mmCIF file of N, CA and C in Angstrom:
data_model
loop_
_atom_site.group_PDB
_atom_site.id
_atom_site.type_symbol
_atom_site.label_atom_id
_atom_site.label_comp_id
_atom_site.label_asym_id
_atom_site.label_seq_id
_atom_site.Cartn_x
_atom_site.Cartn_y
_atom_site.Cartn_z
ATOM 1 N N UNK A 1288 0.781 -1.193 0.000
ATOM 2 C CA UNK A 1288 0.000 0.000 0.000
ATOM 3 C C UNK A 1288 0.829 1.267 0.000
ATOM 4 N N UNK A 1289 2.113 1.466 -0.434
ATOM 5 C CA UNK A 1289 2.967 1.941 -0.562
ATOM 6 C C UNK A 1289 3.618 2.824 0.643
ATOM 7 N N UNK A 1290 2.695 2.499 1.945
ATOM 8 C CA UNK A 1290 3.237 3.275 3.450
ATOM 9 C C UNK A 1290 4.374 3.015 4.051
ATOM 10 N N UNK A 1291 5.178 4.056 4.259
ATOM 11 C CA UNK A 1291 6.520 4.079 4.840
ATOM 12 C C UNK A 1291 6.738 4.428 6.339
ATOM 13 N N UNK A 1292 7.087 3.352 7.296
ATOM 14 C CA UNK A 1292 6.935 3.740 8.776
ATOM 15 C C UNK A 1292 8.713 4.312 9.033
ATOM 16 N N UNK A 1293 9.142 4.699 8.642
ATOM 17 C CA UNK A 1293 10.808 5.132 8.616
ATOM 18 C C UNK A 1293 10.446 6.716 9.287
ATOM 19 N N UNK A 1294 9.320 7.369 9.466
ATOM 20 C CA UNK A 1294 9.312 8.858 9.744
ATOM 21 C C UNK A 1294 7.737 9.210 10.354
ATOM 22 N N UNK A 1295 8.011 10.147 10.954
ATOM 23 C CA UNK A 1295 6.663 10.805 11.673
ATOM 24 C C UNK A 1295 6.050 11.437 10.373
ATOM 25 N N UNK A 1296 6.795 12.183 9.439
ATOM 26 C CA UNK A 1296 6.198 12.723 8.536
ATOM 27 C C UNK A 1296 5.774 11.429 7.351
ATOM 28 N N UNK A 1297 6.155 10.659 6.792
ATOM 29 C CA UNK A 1297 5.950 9.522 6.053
ATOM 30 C C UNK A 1297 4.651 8.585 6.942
ATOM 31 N N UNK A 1298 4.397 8.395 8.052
ATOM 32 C CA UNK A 1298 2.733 7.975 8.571
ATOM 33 C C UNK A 1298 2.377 8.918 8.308
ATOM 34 N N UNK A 1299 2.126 10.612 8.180
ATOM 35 C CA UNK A 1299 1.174 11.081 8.363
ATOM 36 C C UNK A 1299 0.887 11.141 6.332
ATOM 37 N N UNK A 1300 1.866 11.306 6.348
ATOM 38 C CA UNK A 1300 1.583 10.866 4.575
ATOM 39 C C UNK A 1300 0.824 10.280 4.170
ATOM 40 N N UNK A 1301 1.001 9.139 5.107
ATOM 41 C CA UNK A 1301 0.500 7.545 4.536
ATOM 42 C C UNK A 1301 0.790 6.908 2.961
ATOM 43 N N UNK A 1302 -0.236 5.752 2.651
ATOM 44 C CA UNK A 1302 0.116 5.327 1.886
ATOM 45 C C UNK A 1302 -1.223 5.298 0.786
ATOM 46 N N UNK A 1303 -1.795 4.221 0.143
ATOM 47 C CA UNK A 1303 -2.471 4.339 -0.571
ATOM 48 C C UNK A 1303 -4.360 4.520 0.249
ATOM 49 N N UNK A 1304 -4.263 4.084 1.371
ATOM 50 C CA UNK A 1304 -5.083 3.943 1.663
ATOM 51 C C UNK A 1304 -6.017 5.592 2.952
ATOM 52 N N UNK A 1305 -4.378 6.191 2.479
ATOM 53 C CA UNK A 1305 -4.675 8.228 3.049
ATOM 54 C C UNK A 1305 -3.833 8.235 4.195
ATOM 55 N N UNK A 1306 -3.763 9.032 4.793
ATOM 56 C CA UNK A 1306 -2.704 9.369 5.942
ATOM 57 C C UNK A 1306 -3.247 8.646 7.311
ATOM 58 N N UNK A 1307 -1.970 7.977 7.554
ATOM 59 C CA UNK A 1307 -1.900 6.777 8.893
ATOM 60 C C UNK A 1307 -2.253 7.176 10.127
ATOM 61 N N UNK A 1308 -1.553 8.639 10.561
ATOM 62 C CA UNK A 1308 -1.444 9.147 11.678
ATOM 63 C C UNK A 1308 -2.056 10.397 11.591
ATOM 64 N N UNK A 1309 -3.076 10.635 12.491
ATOM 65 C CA UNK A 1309 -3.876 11.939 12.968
ATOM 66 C C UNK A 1309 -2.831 12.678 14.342
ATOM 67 N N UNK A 1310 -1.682 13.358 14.708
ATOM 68 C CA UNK A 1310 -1.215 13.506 15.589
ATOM 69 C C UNK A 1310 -1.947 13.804 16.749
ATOM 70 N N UNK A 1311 -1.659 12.884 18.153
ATOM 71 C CA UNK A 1311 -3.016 13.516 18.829
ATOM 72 C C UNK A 1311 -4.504 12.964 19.438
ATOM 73 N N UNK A 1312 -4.706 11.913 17.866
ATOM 74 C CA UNK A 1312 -6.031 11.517 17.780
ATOM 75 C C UNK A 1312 -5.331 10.305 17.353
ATOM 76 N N UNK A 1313 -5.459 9.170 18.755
ATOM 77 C CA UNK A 1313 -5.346 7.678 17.622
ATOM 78 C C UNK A 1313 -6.638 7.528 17.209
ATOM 79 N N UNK A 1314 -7.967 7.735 17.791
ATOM 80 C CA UNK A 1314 -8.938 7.079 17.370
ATOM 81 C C UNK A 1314 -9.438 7.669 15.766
ATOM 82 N N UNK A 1315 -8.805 8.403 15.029
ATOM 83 C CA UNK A 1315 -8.588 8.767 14.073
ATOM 84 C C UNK A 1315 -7.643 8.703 13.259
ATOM 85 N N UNK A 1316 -6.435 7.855 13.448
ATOM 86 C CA UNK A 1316 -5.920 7.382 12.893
ATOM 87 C C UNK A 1316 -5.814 5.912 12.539
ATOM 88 N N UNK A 1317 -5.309 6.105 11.037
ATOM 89 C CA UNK A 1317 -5.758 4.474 11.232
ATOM 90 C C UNK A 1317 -4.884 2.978 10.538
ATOM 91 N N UNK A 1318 -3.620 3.961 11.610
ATOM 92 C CA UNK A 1318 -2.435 3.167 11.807
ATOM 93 C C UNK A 1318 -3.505 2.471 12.840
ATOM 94 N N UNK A 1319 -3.979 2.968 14.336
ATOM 95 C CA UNK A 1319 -4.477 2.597 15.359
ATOM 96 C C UNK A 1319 -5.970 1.816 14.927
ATOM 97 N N UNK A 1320 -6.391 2.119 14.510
ATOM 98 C CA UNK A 1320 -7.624 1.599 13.835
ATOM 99 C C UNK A 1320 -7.460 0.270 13.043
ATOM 100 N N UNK A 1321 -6.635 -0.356 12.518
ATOM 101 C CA UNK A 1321 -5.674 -1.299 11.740
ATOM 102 C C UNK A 1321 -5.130 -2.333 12.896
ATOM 103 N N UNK A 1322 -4.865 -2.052 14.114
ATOM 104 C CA UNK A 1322 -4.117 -2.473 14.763
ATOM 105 C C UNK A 1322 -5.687 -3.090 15.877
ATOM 106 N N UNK A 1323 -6.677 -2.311 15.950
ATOM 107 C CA UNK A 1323 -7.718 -2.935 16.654
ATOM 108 C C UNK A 1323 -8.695 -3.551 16.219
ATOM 109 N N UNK A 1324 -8.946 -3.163 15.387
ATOM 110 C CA UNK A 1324 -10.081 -4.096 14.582
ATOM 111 C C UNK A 1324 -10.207 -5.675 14.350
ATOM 112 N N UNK A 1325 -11.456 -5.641 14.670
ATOM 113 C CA UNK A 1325 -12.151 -7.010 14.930
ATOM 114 C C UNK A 1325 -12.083 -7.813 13.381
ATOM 115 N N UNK A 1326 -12.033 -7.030 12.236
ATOM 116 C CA UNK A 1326 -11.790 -7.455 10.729
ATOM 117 C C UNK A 1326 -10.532 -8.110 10.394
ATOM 118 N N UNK A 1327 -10.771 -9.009 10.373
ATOM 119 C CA UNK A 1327 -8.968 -10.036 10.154
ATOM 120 C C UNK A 1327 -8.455 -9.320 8.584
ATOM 121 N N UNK A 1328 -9.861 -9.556 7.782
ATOM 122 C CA UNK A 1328 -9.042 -9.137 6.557
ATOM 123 C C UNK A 1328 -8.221 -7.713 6.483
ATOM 124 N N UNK A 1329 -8.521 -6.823 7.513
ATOM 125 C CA UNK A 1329 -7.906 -5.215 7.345
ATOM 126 C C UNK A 1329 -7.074 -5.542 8.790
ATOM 127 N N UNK A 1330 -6.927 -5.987 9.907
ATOM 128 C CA UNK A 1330 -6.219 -6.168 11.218
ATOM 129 C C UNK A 1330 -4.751 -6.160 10.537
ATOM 130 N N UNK A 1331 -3.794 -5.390 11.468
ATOM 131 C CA UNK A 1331 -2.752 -5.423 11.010
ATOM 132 C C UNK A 1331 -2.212 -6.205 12.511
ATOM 133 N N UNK A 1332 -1.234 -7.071 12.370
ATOM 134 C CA UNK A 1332 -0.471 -7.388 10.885
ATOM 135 C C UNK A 1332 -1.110 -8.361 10.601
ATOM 136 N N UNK A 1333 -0.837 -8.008 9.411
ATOM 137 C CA UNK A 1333 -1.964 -9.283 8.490
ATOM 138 C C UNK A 1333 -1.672 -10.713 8.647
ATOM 139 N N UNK A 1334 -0.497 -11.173 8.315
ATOM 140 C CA UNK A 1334 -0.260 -12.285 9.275
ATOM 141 C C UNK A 1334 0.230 -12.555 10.623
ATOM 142 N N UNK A 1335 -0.046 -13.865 11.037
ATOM 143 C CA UNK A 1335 0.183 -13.693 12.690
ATOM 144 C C UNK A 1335 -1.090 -13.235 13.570
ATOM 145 N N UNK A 1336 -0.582 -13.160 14.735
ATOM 146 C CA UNK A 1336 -1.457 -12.782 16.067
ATOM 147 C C UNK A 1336 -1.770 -11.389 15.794
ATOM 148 N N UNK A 1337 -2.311 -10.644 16.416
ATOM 149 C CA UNK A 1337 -2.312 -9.508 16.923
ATOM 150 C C UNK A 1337 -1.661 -9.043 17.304
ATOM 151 N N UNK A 1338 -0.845 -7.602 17.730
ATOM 152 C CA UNK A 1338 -0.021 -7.319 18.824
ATOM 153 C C UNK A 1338 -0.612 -7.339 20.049
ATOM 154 N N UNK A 1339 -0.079 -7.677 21.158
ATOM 155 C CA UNK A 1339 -0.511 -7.559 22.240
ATOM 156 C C UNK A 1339 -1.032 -6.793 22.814
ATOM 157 N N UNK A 1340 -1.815 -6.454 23.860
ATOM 158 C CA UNK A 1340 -2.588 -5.174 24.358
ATOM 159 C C UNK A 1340 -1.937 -3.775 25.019
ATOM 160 N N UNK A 1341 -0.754 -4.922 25.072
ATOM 161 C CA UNK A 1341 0.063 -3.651 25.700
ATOM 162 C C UNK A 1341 0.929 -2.938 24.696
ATOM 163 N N UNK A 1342 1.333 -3.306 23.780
ATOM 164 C CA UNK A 1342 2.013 -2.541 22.746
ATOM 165 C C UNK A 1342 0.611 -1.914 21.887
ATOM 166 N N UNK A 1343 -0.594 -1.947 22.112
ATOM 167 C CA UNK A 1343 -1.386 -1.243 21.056
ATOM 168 C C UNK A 1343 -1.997 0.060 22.263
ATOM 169 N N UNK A 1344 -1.256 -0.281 23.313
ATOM 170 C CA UNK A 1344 -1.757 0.600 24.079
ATOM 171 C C UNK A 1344 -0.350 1.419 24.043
ATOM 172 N N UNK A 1345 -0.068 1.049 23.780
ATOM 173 C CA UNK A 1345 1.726 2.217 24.385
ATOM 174 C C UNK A 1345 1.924 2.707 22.707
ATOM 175 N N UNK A 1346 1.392 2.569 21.626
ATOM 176 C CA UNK A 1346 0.915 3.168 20.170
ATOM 177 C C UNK A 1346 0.186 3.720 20.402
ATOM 178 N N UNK A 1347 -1.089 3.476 20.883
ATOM 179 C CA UNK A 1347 -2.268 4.510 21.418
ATOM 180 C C UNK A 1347 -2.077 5.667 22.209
ATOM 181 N N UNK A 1348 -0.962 5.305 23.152
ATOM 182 C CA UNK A 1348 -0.602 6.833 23.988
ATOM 183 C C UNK A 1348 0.670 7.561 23.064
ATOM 184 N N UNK A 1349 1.337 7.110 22.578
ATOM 185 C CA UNK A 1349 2.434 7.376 21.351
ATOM 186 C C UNK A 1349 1.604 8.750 20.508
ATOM 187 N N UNK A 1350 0.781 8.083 20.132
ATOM 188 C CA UNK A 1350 0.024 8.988 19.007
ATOM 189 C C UNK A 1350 -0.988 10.312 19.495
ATOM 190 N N UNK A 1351 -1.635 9.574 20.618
ATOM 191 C CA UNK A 1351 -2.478 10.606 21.596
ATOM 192 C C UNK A 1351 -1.716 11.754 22.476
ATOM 193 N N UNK A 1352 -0.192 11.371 22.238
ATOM 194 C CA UNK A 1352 0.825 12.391 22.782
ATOM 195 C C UNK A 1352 1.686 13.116 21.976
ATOM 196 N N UNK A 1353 1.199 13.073 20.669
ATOM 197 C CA UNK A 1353 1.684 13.663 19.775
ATOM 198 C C UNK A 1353 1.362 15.300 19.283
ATOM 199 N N UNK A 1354 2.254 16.243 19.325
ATOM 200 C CA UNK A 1354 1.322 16.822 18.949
ATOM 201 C C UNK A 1354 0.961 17.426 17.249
ATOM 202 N N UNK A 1355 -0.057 18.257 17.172
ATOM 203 C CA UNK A 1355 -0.291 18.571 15.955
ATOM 204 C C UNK A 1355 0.359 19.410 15.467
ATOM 205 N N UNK A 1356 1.106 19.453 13.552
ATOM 206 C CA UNK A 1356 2.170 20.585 13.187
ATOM 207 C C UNK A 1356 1.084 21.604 13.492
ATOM 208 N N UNK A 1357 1.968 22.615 13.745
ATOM 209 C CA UNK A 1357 1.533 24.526 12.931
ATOM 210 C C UNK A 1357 0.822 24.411 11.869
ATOM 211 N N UNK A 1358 -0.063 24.991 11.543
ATOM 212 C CA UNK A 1358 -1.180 25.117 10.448
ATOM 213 C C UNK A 1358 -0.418 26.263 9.955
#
């Protein structure tokens, strides 16, 4: 989907599917949204388990502690 996790600015880019990261707002982003969802076919990572609750929680405060650029 052509998304590059190498940079804060490259998630908010995103990839084909629109920008990953809402700074601020995980529940609007949907790096975080990807990572919770009950949908196997869109759950990231696509193969494998889930991440654990505690790493989607320490992404969740990651992002919710982010803040937003200067407009």
């Amino acid at each position: 989907g052509k998304l590059a996790l190498d940079s804060l600015e490259a998630l908010q880019r995103g990839g084909a599917s629109g920008a990953s990261l809402v700074p601020g707002n995980s529940e609007a982003s949907l790096l975080y949204q990807r990572l919770v969802t009950e949908d196997r076919a869109l759950r990231m990572p696509l193969a494998g388990k889930a991440l654990p609750a505690e790493t989607i929680a320490a992404i969740k405060e990651w992002i919710d502690g982010l803040e937003a650029a200067p407009a």
